[in-house]
Every structure is written in structure tokens, then in C-alpha cells.
CSV table of C-alpha atoms in Angstrom, one decimal:
chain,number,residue,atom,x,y,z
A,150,UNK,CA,152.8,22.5,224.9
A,151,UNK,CA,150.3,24.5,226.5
A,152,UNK,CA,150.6,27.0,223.8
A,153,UNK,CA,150.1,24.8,221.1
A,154,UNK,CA,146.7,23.4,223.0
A,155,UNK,CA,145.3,26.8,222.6
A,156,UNK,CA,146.2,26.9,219.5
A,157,UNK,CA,144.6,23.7,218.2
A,158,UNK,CA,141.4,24.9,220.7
A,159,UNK,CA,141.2,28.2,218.7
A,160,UNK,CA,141.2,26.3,215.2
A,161,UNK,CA,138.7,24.1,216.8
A,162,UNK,CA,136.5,26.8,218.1
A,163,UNK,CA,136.9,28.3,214.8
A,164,UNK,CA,135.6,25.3,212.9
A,165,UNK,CA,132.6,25.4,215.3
A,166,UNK,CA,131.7,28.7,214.0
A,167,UNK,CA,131.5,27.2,210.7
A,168,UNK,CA,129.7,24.2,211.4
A,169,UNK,CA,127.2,25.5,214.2
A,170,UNK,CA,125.5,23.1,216.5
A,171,UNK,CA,123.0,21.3,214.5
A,172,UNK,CA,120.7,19.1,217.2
A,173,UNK,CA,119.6,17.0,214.4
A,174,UNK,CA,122.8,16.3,212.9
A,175,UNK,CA,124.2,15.4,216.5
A,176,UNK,CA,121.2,13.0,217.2
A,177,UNK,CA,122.4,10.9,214.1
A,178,UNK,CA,126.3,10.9,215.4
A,179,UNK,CA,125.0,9.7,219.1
A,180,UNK,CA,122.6,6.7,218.0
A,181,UNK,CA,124.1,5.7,214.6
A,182,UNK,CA,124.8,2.0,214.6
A,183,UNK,CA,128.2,3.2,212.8
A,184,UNK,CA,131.8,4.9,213.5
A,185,UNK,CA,131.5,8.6,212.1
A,186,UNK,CA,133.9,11.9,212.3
A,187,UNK,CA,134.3,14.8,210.3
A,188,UNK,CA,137.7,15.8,209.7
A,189,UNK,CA,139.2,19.5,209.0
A,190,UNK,CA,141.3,19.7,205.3
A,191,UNK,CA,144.2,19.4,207.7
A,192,UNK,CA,143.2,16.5,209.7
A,193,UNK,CA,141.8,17.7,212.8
A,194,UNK,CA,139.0,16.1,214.5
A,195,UNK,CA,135.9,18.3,214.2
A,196,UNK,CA,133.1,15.8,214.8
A,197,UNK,CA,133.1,12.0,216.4
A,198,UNK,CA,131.0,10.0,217.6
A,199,UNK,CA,131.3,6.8,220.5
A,200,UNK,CA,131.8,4.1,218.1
A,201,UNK,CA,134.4,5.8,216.0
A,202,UNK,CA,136.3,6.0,219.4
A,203,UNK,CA,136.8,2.3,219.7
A,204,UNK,CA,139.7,2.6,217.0
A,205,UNK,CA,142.0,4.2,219.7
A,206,UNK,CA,140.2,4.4,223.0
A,207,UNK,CA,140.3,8.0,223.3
A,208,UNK,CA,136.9,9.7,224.6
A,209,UNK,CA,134.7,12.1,222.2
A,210,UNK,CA,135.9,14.8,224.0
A,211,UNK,CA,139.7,14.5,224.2
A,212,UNK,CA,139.1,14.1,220.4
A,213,UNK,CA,137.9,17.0,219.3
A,214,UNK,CA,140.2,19.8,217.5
A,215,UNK,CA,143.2,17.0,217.8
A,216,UNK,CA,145.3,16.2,215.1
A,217,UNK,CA,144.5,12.3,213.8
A,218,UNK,CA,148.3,12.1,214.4
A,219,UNK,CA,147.7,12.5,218.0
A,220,UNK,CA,145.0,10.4,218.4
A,221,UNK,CA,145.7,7.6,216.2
A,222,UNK,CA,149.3,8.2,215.0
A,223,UNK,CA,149.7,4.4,213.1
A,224,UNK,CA,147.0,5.2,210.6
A,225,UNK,CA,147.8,9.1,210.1
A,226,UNK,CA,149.6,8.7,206.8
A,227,UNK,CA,146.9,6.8,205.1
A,228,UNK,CA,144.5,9.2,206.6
A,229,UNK,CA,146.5,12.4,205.3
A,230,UNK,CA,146.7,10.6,201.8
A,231,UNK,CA,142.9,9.9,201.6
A,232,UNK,CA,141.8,13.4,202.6
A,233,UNK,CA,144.7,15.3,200.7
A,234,UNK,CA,143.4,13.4,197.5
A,235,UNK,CA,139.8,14.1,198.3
A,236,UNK,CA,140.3,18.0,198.7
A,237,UNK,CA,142.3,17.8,196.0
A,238,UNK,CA,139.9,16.1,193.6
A,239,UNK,CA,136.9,16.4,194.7
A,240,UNK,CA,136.2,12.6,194.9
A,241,UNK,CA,135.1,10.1,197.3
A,242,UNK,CA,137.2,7.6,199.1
A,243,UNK,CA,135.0,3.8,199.2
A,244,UNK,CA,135.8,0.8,201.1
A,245,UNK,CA,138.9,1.6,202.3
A,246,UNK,CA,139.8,-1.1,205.0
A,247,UNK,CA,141.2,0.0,208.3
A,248,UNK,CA,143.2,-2.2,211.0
A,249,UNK,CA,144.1,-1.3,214.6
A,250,UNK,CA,144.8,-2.6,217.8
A,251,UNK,CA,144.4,-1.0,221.0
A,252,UNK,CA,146.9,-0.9,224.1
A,253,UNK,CA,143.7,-2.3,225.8
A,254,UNK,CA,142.8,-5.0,223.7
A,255,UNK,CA,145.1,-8.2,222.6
A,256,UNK,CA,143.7,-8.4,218.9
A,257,UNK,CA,143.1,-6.2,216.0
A,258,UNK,CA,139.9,-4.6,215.1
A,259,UNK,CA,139.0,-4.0,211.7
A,260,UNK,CA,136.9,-1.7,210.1
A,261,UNK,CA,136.0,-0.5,205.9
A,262,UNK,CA,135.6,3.2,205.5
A,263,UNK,CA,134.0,5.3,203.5
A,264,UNK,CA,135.0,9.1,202.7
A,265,UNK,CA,133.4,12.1,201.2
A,266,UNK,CA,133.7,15.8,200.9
A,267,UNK,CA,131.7,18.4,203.0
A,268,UNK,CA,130.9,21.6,201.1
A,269,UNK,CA,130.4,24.7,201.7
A,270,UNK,CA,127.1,27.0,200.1
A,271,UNK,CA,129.9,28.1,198.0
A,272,UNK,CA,131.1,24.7,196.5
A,273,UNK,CA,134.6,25.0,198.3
A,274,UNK,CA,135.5,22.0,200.1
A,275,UNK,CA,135.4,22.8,204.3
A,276,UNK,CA,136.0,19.4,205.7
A,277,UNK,CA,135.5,15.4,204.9
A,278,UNK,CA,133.0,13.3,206.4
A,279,UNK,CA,133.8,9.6,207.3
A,280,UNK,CA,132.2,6.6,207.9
A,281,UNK,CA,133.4,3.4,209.7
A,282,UNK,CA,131.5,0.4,210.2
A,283,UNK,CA,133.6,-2.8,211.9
A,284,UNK,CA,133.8,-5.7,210.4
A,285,UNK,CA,136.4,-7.5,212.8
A,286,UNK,CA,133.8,-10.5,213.1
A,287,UNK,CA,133.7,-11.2,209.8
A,288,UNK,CA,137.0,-10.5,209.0
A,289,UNK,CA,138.0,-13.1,211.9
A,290,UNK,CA,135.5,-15.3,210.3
A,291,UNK,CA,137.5,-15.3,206.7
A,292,UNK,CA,140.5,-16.0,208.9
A,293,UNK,CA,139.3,-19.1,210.2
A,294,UNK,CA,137.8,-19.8,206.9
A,295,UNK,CA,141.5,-19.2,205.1
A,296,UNK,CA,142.6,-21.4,207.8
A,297,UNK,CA,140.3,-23.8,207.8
A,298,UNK,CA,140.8,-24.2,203.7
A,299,UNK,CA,144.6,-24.4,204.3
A,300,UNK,CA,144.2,-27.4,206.8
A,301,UNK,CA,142.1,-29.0,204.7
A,302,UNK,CA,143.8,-28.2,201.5
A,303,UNK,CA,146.9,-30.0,203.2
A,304,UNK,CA,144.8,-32.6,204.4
A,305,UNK,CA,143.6,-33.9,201.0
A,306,UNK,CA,147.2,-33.3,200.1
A,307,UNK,CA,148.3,-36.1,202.2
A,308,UNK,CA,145.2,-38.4,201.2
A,309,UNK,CA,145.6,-38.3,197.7
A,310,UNK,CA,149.1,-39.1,198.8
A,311,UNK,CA,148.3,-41.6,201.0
A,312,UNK,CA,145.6,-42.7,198.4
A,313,UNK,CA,148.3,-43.1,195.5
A,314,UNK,CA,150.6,-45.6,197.8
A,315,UNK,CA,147.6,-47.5,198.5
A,316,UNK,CA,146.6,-47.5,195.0
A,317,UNK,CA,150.5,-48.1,193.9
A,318,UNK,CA,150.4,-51.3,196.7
A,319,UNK,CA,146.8,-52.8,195.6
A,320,UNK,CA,148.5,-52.8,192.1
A,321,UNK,CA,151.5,-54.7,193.3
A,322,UNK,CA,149.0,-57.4,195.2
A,323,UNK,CA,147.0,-57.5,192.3
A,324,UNK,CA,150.7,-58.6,190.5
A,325,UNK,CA,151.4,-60.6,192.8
A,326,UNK,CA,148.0,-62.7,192.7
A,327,UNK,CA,149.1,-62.9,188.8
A,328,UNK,CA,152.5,-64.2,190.2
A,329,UNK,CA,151.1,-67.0,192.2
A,330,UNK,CA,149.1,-68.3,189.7
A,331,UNK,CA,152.1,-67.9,187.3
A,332,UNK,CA,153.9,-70.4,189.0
A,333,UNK,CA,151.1,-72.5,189.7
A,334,UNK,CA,150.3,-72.7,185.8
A,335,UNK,CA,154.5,-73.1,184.6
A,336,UNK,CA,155.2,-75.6,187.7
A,337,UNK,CA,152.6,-77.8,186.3
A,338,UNK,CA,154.3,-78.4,182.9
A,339,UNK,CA,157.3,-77.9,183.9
A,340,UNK,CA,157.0,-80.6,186.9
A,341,UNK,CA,155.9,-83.1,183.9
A,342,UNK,CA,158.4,-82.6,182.0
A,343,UNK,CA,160.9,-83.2,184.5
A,344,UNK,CA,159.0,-86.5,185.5
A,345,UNK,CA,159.4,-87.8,181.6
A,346,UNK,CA,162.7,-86.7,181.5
A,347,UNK,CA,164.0,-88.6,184.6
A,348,UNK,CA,162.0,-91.2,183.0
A,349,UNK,CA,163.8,-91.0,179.8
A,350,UNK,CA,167.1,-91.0,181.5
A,351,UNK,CA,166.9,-94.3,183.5
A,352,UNK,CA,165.6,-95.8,180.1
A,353,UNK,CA,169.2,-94.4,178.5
A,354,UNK,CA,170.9,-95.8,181.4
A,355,UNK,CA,169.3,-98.7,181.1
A,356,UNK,CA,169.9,-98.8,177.0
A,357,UNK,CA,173.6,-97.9,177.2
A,358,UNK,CA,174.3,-100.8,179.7
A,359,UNK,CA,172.7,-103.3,177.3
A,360,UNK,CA,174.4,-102.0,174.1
A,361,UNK,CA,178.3,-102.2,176.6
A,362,UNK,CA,176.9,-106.0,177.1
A,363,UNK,CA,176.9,-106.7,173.7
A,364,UNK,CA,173.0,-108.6,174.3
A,365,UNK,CA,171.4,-105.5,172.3
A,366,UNK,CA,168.0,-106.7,171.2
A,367,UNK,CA,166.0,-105.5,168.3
A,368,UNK,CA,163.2,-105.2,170.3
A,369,UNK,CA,164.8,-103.2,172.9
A,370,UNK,CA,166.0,-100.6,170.1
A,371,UNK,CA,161.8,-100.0,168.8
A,372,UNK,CA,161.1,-100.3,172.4
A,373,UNK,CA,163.7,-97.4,173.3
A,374,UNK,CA,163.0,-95.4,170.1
A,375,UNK,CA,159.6,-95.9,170.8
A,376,UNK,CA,160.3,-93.8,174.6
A,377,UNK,CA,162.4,-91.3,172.6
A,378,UNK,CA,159.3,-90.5,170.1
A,379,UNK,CA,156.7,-90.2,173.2
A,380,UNK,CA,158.9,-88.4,175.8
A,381,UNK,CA,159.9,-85.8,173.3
A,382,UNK,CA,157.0,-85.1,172.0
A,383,UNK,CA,155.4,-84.7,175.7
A,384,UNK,CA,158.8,-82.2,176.9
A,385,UNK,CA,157.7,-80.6,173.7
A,386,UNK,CA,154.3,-79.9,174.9
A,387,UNK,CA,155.0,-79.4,178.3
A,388,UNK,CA,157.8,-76.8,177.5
A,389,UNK,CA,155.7,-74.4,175.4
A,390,UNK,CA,153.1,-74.7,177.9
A,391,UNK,CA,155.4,-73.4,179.7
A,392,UNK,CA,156.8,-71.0,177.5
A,393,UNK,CA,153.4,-69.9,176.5
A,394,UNK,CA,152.7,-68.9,179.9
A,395,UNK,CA,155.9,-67.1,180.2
A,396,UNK,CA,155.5,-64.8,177.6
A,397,UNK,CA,151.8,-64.1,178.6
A,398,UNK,CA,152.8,-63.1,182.3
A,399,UNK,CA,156.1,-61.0,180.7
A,400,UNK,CA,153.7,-59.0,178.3
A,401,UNK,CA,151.1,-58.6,181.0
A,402,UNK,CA,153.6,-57.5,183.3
A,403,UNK,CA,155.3,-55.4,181.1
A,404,UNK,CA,151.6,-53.7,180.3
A,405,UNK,CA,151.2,-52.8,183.9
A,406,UNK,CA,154.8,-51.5,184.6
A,407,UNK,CA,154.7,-49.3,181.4
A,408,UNK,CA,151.4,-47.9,181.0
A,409,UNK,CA,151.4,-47.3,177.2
A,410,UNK,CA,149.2,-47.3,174.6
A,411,UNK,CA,149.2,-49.9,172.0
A,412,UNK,CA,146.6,-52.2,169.7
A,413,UNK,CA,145.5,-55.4,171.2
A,414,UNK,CA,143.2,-58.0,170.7
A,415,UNK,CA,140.3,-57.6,173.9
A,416,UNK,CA,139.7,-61.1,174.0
A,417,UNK,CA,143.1,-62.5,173.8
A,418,UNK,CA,144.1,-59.8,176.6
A,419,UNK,CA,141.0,-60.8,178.7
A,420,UNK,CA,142.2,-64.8,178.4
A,421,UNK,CA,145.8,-63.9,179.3
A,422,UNK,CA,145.2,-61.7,182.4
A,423,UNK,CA,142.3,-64.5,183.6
A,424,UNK,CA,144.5,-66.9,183.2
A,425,UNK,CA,146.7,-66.3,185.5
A,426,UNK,CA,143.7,-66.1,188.2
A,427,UNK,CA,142.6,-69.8,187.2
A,428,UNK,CA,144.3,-71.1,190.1
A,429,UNK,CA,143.1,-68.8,192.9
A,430,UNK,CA,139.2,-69.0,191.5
A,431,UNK,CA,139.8,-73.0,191.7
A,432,UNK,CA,141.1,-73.2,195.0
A,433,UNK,CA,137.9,-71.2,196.0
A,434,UNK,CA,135.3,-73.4,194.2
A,435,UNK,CA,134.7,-70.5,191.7
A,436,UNK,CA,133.6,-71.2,188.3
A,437,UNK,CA,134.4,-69.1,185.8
A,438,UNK,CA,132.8,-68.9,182.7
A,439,UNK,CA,133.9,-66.8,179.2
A,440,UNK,CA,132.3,-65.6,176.5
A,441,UNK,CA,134.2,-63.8,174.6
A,442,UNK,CA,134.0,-62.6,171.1
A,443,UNK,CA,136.5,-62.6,168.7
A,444,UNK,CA,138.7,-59.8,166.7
A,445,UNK,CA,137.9,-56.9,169.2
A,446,UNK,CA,141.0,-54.9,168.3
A,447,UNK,CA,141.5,-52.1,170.6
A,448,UNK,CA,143.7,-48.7,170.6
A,449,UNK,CA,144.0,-48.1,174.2
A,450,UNK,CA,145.9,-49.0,177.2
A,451,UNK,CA,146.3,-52.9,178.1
A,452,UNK,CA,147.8,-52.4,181.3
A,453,UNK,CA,144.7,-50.5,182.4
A,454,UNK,CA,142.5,-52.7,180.5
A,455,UNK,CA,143.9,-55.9,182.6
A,456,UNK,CA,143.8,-54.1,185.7
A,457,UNK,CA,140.6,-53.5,185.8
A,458,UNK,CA,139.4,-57.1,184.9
A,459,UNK,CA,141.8,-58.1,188.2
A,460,UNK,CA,139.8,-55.6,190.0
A,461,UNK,CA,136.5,-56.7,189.1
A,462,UNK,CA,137.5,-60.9,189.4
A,463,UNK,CA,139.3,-59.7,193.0
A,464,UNK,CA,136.5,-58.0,194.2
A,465,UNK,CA,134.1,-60.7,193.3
A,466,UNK,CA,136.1,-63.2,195.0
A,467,UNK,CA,136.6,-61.4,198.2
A,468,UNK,CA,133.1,-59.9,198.8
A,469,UNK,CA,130.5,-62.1,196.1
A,470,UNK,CA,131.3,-65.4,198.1
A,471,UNK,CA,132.4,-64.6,201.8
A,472,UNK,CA,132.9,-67.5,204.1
A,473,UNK,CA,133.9,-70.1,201.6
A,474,UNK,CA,130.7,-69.4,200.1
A,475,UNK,CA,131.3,-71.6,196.0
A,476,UNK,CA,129.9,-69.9,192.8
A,477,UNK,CA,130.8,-68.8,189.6
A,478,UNK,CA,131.3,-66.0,187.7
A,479,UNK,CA,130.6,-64.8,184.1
A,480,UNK,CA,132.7,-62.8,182.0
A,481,UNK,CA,131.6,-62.0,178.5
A,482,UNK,CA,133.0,-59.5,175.7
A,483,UNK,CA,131.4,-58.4,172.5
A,484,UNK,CA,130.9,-55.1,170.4
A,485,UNK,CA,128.4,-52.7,171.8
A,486,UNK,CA,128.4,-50.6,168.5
A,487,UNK,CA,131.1,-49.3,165.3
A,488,UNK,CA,132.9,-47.7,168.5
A,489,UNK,CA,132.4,-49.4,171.1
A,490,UNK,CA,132.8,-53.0,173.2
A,491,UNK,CA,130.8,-54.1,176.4
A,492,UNK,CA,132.5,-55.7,179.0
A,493,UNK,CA,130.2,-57.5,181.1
A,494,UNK,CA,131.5,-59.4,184.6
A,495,UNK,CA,128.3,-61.3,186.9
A,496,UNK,CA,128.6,-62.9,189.6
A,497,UNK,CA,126.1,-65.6,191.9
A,498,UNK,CA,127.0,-63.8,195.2
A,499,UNK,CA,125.9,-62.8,197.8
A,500,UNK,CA,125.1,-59.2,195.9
A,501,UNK,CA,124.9,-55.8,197.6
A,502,UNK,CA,122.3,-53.7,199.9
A,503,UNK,CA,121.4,-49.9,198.5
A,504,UNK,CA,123.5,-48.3,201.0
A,505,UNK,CA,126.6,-50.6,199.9
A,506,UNK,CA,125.6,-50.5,196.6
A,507,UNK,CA,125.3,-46.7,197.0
A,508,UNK,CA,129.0,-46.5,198.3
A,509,UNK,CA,130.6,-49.0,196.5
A,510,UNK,CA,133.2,-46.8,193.8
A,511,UNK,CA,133.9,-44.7,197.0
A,512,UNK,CA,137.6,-44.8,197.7
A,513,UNK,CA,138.2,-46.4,200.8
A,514,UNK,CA,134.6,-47.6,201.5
A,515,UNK,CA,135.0,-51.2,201.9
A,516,UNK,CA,133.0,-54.0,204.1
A,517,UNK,CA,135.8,-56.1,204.4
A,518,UNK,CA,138.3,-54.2,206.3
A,519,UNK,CA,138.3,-56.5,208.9
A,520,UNK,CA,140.0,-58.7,206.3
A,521,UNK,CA,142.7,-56.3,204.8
A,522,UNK,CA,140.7,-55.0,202.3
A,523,UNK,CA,141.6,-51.1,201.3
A,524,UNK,CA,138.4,-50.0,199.6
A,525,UNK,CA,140.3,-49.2,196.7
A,526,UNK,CA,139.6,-51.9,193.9
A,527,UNK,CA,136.0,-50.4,192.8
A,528,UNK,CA,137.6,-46.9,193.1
A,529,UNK,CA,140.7,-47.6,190.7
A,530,UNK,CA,137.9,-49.4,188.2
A,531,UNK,CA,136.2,-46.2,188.3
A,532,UNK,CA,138.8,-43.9,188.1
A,533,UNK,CA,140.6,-46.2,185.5
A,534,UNK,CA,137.5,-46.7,182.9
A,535,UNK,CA,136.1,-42.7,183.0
A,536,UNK,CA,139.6,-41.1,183.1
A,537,UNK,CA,142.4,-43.5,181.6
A,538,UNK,CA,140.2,-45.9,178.9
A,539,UNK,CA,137.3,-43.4,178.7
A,540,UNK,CA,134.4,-45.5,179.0
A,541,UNK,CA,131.6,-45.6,181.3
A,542,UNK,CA,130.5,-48.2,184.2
A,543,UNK,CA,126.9,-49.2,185.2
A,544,UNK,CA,126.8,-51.4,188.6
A,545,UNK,CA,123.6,-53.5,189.1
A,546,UNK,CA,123.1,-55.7,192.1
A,547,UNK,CA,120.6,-56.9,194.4
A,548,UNK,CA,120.8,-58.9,198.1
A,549,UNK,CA,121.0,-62.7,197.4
A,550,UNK,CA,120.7,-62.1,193.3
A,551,UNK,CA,124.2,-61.5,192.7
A,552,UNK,CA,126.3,-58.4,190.9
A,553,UNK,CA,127.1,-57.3,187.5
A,554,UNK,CA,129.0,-54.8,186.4
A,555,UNK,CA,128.6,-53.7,182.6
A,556,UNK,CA,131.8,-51.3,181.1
A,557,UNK,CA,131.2,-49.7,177.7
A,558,UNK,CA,134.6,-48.9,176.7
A,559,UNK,CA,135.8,-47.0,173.1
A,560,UNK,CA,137.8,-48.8,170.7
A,561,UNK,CA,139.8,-46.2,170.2
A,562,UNK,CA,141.0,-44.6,173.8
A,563,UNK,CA,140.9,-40.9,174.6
A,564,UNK,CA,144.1,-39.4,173.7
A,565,UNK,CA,145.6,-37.7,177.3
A,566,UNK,CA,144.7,-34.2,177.2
């Protein structure tokens, strides 16, 4: 061992004869604000200064004629590698980036590095001069920011997943506010019917017994025939009511389970989906009022179409006329150009402040949470008109003078893609 210390001493005091002591040059290695070293062709330490020492702890001194396998043995391949290519070629080594960690120190350090050949008067290349300058901070600082992005990368993850249940749920309430109307509007016909059928069947009773009595009366048989005509004709009208309102709430439905394209008339769609509202909007004192202009034949999506008009009535109801508050509310359809329809919903409400105003197509920004409202109906609108219909949405409103909301929607729908 001690052999092989004079050894390395004797190359090292040999290298000092080549590079004599320059005051000038070591002034720069003792105040630069940077890690430097010059390195032998073989990887000897010939040159270091204090902050190039932080890599492995060792002092200037017990650097000096040292292999860079002795002194820092994890990064001596990459070292040999950089400074073999650079005698070999000639060529500089940039921004190489360098990691250690200390015995002394829990965490790695990091610095870039930047290599270049020494020359001697002759051209021949006598040693490689390296500069390190840390960047641990920063690098610590893209950590946390890779961390930081990850977390909240998986954050809005889980909202947009959180956001599409709530979205899938205020879809299923805004079905089953179609539901309860449903029933409202088919137990109304159906509950007449069933009154003039009970009817009509104490009058056959009734007819029968006479006719077994053998007192039949010709004025009992128009009388009866007479019921027949009337009490048909009103089960008649009372069971396509009925069926009428069926087939609307099956092909509404169907629209919102099976989100497909498909021609339809906008008017007829708008009276089918309201429709089923009418019971809700009377209960509540709200008058609603359509104008709605024939033969608007769309190519678009009349499940989308229909949940937005659902949206738009539901929101009115629920924040336009808090408190029981009466009103009415004005709906009217007609052709904004060759291309296009406007779809224009106002209300008498109670209307909306800026900052509301300003919020009000934010997803989950509602003022009625306290009631169960999500903050979602304005959103899906939104969402639904610019990226499923693609149309555009202008919101107007003022505190006291009501809201309206004006859609300009295409004819013929984006195709997706």
C-alpha cells in the first residue's frame, strides 16, 4: 500500500512539473462560485477545488494525485468513459448530469458537468478540465413539481369521475321528473276512462236485467245505445290520450338511453319533452308559454337536444322562483339562418348577480346546495350544446329582471370527430 502511495505521489509530482503553480489560475479554483478539477488522461486528480469536494467529502488535499476510483468509486466508470472519449476525440463532454450521496448526508446531491480537453503548446492532449455546478435545488424542485403534477393528475382523475356519476345521476332525476309527470299526464285519461267504463257497466247490468224481465222498452234501448255511442267515443279519446303520451315518453326515453343521431322535428321534440314537465311547472304556479315555429327539421341528437331543454326548464324552476316565488317562463323556437335555429328560454325570476352570473356554466358551482342541488345542470348545457350539438350559448340576466338564455344550434350536427 505504501508503495503504491509513492507511486501515485511521483505521477502527481510529475504532473506538477507540467502544470507549474499558476497564482492566477489558483485564485479562480479557490473563489469560483462552481465545482472544478482537472483530471490526468488516466483519471488522477491533478487540480480541485472546495466545492468540487462536496461530491464525496474528501478534502482538497487527500484528493490530489488519487485515482477518481478512490475518491468517488460509484461514478468512476462514467468518469473513465467521458475522459477516455475526450482524449480519444478530441471533443467536449456538455451537461452531463451527475448524482451522489454522501455517507454524511441522507439525500442525493446533484450536479450537470461540463468537460473539456487541456492542451499542451504542442496540441497533444495533457489532461481534461471539469466543471460542476449543483443543481440539487432545482432538481428537488422538478421533483416536487413531478409530484405535485402526479397528485393532481390523479386528482382530476377522480373528479371527472366523480363528475360523470353526478352527471350520469342528474340525468336519471331529470328522467325521473319526466316519469312523474308521465304518470300524472296517462292517470288522468286513464282515471276517466275507467270512471265511464264502470259507468257503462252498471248501465249493461242494468239493461240485461230488463231485457231477462221481458219489460224491454224502446226507449230504454235509444237510451242504452245512446250510453254505448258517448262512452265509447269518450274511452276512445281518453285511451289515445293515453296512448299518445305513452309513445312520447317511450321515444323520449329511448333518445336519452341511446344517444344517437337521427332527424326530428325541433318543435315537436320541444312539445314532447315539455310536456312531460306540465305537471311539476303547474304545481309551482309556473306559466309556461311556447312559441314555437314549425318544420324545424334537425340532423342531430334528440336525446341531447331534450336534455338540455330539462336543464334549462329545471334550472329555472329551482333557482328563477325560490321560495314559492310564481312566474312564468318563455320558450320560443324559430330559424336563426339557412343553418341555423335559436332556441330562446326567459324567465320572470329572480335573475342573477355578476359574480353568479360569472360562475354560472361552472361545474359544481351552484347556490342552491343547501337544497340538493349539484351544480351540474348549466355545466351539462354547456358541455352538451358546444361539444355534442355544436352550437353556441349566450346567458343574459340581471337582479330582479329575470334570465334568458339564447342557443344557436346547427341544423345539421357536427359529425364526432
Amino acid at each position: 500500500m505504501d508503495h503504491s502511495a509513492s507511486a501515485a505521489r511521483s505521477r502527481h509530482d510529475a504532473a506538477i512539473v507540467q502544470f507549474p503553480h499558476q497564482p492566477a489560475l489558483q485564485l479562480i479554483y479557490d473563489t469560483a462560485p462552481i465545482g472544478l478539477a482537472c483530471l490526468s488522461p488516466d483519471c488522477r486528480y491533478l487540480r480541485i477545488n472546495q466545492h468540487l469536494t462536496e461530491i464525496c467529502g474528501i478534502s482538497v488535499e487527500d484528493h490530489l494525485g488519487r485515482f477518481v476510483r478512490d475518491c468517488v468509486p460509484a461514478l468512476a466508470d462514467s468518469v473513465e468513459q467521458i475522459v477516455r472519449s475526450i482524449v480519444e476525440t478530441g471533443e467536449p463532454v456538455i451537461g452531463v448530469e451527475v448524482a451522489g450521496q454522501r455517507k454524511d448526508q441522507p439525500e442525493d446531491r446533484f450536479w450537470i458537468t461540463y468537460w473539456h480537453p487541456l492542451r499542451a503548446a504542442g496540441g497533444e492532449i495533457v489532461a481534461v478540465n471539469v466543471a460542476a455546478e449543483e443543481i440539487t435545488e432545482r432538481k428537488r424542485a422538478e421533483q416536487e413539481m413531478a409530484r405535485a403534477k402526479d397528485a393532481a393528475e390523479t386528482a382530476l382523475r377522480h373528479l371527472r369521475e366523480t363528475q360523470e356519476s353526478l352527471i350520469e345521476a342528474e340525468k336519471l332525476a331529470a328522467l325521473g321528473r319526466m316519469v312523474a309527470g308521465v304518470a300524472h299526464e296517462i292517470n288522468s285519461p286513464v282515471g276517466s276512462g275507467l270512471t265511464v267504463a264502470s259507468s257503462l257497466q252498471r248501465k249493461a247490468e242494468l239493461f240485461a236485467a230488463e231485457a231477462a224481465r221481458g219489460h224491454l222498452k224502446r226507449s230504454s234501448l235509444n237510451e242504452f245505445v245512446d250510453l254505448i255511442q258517448q262512452a265509447s267515443s269518450q274511452l276512445v279519446s281518453n285511451l289515445n290520450r293515453a296512448a299518445e303520451r305513452v309513445q312520447s315518453f317511450k321515444q323520449v326515453a329511448l333518445d336519452q338511453s341511446q344517444p344517437h343521431r337521427r332527424s326530428f322535428d325541433a318543435s315537436e321534440m320541444t312539445e314532447q319533452v315539455l310536456s312531460h314537465l306540465g305537471r311539476e311547472l303547474r304545481n309551482r304556479g309556473i306559466a309556461l308559454k311556447l312559441r314555437l315555429e314549425p318544420a324545424l327539421e334537425l340532423d342531430s341528437f334528440p336525446g341531447a337536444f331534450g336534455q338540455v331543454l330539462v336543464n334549462l326548464v329545471t334550472n329555472s324552476l329551482i333557482h328563477a322562483f325560490p321560495d314559492n316565488r310564481k312566474g312564468g317562463i318563455d320558450i320560443r323556437l324559430r330559424p336563426a339562418d339557412a343553418d341555423h335555429i335559436e332556441l330562446l328560454l326567459a324567465d320572470d325570476g329572480c335573475g342573477m348577480t355578476p359574480e353568479v352570473k360569472r360562475q354560472a356554466f361552472d361545474p359544481f358551482f351552484t347556490t342552491r346546495r343547501h337544497q340538493g342541488a349539484t351544480g351540474l345542470g348549466l355545466h351539462i348545457v354547456h358541455t352538451i350544446v358546444t361539444e355534442k350539438l355544436g352550437g353556441r350559448l349566450k346567458l343574459t340576466s340581471e337582479p330582479g329582471a329575470g334570465t334568458s338564455v339564447q342557443l344557436v344550434l346547427p341544423k345539421v350536427a357536427p359529425r364526432a370527430g
